[in-house]
Short mmCIF file of C-alpha atoms in Angstrom, two decimals:
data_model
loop_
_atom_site.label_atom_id
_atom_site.label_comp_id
_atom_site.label_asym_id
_atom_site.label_seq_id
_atom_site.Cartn_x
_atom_site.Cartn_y
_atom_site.Cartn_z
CA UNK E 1 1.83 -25.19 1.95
CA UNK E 2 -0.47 -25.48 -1.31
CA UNK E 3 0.83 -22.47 -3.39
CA UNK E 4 -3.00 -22.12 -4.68
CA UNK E 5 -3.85 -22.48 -0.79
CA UNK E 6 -1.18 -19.71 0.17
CA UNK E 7 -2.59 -17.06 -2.73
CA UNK E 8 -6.18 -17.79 -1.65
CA UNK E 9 -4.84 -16.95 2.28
CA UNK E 10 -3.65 -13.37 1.30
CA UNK E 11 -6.64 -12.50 -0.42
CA UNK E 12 -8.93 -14.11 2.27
CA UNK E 13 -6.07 -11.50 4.68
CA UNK E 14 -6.70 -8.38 2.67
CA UNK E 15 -10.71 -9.22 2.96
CA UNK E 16 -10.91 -9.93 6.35
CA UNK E 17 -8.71 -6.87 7.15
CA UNK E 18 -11.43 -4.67 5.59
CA UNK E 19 -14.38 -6.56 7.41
CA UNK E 20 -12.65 -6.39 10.98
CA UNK E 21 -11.37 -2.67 10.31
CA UNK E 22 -14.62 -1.09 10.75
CA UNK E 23 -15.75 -3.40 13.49
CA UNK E 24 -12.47 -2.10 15.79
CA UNK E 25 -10.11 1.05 15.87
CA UNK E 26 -8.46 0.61 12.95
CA UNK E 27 -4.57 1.73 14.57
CA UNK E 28 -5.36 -0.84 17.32
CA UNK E 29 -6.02 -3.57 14.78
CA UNK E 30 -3.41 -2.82 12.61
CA UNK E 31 -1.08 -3.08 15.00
CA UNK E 32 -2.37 -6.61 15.91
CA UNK E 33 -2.29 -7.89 12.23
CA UNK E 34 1.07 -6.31 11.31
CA UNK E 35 2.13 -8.36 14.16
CA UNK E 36 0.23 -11.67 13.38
CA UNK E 37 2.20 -10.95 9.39
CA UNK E 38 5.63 -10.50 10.65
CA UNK E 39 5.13 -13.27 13.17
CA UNK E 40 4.01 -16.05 10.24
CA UNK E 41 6.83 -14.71 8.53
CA UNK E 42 8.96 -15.44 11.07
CA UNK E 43 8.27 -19.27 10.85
CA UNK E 44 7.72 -19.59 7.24
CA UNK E 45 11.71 -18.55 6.18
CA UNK E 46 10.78 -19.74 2.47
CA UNK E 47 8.63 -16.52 2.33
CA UNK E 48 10.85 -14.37 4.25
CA UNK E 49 13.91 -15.44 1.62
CA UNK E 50 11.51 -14.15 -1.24
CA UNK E 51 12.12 -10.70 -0.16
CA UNK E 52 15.24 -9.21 -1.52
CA UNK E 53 17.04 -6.85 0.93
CA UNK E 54 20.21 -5.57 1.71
CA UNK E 55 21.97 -2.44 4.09
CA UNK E 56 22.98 0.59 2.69
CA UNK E 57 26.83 0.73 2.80
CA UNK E 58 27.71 3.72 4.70
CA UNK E 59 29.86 5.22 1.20
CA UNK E 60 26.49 5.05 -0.59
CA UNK E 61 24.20 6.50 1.54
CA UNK E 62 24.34 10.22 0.35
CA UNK E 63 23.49 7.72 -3.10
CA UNK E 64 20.50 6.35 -1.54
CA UNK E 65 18.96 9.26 -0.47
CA UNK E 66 19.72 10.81 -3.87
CA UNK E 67 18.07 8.22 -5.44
CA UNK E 68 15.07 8.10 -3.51
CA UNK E 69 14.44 11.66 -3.73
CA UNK E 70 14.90 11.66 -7.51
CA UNK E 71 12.35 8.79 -7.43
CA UNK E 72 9.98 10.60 -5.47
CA UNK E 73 9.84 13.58 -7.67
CA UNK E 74 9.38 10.98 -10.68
CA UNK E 75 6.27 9.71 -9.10
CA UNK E 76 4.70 13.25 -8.56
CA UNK E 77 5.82 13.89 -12.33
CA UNK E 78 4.03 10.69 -13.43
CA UNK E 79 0.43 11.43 -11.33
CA UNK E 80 0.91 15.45 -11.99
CA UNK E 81 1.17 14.54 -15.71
CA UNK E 82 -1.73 11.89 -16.31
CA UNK E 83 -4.03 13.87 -13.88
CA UNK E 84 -3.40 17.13 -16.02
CA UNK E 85 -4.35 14.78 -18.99
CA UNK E 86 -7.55 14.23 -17.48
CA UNK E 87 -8.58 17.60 -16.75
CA UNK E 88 -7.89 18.90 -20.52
CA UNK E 89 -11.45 16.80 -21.41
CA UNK E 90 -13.93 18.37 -18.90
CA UNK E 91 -16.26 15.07 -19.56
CA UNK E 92 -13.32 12.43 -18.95
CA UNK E 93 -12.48 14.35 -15.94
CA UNK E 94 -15.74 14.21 -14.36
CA UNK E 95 -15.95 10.71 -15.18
CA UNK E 96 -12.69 9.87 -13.13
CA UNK E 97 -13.58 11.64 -10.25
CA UNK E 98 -16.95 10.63 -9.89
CA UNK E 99 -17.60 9.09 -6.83
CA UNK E 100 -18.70 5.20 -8.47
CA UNK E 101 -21.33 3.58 -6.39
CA UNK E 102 -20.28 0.37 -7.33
CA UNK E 103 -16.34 0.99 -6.23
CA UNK E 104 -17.27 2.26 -3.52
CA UNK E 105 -19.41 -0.88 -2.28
CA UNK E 106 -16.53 -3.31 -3.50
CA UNK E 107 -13.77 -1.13 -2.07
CA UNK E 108 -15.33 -0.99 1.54
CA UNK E 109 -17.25 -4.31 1.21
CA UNK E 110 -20.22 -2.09 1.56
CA UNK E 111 -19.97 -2.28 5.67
CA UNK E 112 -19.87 1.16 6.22
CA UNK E 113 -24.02 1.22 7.41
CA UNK E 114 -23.38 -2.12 9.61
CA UNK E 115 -20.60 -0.54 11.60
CA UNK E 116 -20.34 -1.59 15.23
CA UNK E 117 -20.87 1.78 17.41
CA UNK E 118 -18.43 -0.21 20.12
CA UNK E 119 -15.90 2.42 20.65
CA UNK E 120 -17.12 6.68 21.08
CA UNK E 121 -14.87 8.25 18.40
CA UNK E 122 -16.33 11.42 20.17
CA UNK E 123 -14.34 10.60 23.29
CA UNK E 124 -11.33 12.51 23.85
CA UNK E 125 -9.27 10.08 25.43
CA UNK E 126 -9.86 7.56 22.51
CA UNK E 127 -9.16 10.81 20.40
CA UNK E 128 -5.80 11.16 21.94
CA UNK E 129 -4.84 7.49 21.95
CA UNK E 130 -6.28 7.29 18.41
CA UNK E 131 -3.85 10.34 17.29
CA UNK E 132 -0.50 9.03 19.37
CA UNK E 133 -1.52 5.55 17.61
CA UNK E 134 -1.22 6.92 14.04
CA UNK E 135 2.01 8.89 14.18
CA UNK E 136 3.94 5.35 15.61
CA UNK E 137 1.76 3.48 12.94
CA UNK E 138 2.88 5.36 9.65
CA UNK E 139 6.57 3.99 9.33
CA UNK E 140 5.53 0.86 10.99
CA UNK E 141 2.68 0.62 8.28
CA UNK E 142 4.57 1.35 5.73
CA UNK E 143 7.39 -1.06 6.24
CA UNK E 144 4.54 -3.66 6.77
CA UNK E 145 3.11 -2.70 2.77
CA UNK E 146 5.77 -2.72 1.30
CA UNK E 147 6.88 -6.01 2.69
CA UNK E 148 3.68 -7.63 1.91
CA UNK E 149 2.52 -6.31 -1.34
CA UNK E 150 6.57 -5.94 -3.02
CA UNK E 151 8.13 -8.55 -0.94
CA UNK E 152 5.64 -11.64 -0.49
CA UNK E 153 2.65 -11.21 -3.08
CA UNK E 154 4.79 -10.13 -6.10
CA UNK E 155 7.35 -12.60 -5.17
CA UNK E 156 5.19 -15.34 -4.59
CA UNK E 157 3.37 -14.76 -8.07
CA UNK E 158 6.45 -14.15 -9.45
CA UNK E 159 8.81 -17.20 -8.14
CA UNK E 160 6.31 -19.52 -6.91
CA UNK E 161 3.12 -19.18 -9.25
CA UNK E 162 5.75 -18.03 -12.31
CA UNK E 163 3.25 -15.26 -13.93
CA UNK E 164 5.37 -13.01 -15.62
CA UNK E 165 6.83 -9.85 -14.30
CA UNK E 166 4.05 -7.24 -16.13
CA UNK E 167 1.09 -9.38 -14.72
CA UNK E 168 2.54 -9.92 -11.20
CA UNK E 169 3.08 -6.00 -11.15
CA UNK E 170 -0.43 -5.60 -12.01
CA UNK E 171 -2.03 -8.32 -9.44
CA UNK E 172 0.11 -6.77 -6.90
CA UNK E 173 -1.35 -3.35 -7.20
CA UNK E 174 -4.73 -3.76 -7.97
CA UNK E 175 -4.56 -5.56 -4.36
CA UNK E 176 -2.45 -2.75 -3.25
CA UNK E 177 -4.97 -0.23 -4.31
CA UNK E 178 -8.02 -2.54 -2.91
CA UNK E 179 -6.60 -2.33 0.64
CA UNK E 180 -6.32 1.43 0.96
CA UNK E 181 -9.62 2.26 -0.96
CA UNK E 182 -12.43 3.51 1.05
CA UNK E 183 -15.13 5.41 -0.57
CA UNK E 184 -13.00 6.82 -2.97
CA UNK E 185 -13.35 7.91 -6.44
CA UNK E 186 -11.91 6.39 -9.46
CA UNK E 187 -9.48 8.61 -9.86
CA UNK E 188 -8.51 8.17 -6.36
CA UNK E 189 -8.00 4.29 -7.34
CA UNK E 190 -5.47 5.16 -10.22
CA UNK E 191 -3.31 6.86 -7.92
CA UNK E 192 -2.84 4.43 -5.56
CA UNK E 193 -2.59 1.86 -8.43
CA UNK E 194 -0.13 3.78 -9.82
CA UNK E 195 2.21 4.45 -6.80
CA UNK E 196 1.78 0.16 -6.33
CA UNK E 197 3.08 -0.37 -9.86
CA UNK E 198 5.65 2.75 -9.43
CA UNK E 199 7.32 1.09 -6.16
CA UNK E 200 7.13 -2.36 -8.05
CA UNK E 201 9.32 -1.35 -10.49
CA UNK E 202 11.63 0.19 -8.11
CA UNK E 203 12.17 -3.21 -5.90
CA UNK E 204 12.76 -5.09 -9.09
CA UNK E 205 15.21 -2.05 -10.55
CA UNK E 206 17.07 -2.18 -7.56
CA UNK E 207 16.51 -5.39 -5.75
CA UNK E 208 16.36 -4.08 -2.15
CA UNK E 209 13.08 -3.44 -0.35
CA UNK E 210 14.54 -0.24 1.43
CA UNK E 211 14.07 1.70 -1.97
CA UNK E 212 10.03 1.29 -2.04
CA UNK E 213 9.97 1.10 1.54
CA UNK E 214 11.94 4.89 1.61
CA UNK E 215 10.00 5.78 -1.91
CA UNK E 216 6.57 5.46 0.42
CA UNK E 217 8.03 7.25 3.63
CA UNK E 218 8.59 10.04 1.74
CA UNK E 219 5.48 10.31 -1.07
CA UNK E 220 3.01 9.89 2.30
CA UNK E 221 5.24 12.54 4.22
CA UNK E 222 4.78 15.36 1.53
CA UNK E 223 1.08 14.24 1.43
CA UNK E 224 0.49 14.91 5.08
CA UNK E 225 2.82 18.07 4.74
CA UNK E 226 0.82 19.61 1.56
CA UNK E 227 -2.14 18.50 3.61
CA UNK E 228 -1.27 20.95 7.06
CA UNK E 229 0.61 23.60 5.07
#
């Protein structure tokens, strides 16, 4: 395959993800597309041998969890730090956590006023299935991310398309932060951008996709933890 054709396909991927997500449950589709991912990956090895990945020996696994941990903590340092920043300039602030119009349109496509009343989100069954849905979907999405934004797009700009490390970090996770933005702020954005170009440098630092993919697990777990506490 045409590499230009191949980087054209994963935007055209990320695009159509955010048109057909607010057409359908979004678990339910997920689900079908990490599916549809794994399975072209699957047939096209060449992609799949981009990814670099290897088991944790058993004698460094008390390591591994160290490590992630520490990494973890380094991330919160990092946001905690340039978010306190922010705040010390009450006008600078304001501006970053403004909610932008204009992001907001290119970050949901602006389909939010079109969307397709198919399925009653009032319904309790669909409630239920919707809630059983996103606890399976969390590790399962997560392996799926990091996979395709540290494993096949940086490695494909990186070995294939041969941009340099800094700007294949930064294509990476601006695309990173485009797929989970949805009427955010700016501020919002930089976060997610951040954590993108946080993970990147762990994959390349250690070479194994179980770091980021562990680094994630556990930033989104103390999210949802600070979030019910």
């Amino acid at each position: 395959m045409d590499k230009k054709i191949f980087l054209f396909l994963i935007v055209l991927f990320l695009v159509i993800q955010k048109i057909i997500s607010v057409i359908v449950p979004y678990n339910l589709f997920m689900y079908v597309l990490i599916g549809a991912f794994f399975y072209f990956l699957y047939k096209s090895k060449k992609y799949l041998k981009m990814i670099s990945f290897s088991w944790v020996e058993k004698n460094r696994i008390f390591k591994f969890v160290f490590e992630v941990i520490l990494y973890t903590v380094i991330l919160y340092l990092i946001i905690f730090v340039y978010q306190w920043l922010l705040s010390l300039n009450d006008n600078l602030f304001y501006f970053f956590n403004f909610n932008w119009d204009i992001i907001n349109n290119i970050s949901t496509l602006n389909l939010q006023k079109i969307e397709m009343q198919i399925f009653d989100k009032t319904n309790i069954i669909i409630k239920n299935i919707d809630i059983i849905l996103s606890i399976i979907y969390i590790p399962i999405a997560i392996i799926y991310e990091e996979i395709l934004f540290r494993g096949v797009i940086y490695g494909f700009l990186k070995k294939y398309l041969k941009f340099n490390t800094l700007i294949s970090i930064f294509i990476t996770s601006i695309l990173f932060s485009f797929m989970h933005s949805n009427s955010i702020n700016i501020i919002d954005f930089l976060n997610i951008f951040i954590l993108g170009m946080f993970l990147n440098y762990i994959y390349i630092k250690k070479e194994n996709i179980l770091y980021p993919i562990m680094i994630h697990f556990v930033y989104n777990s103390l999210i949802l933890i600070f979030l019910y506490i």
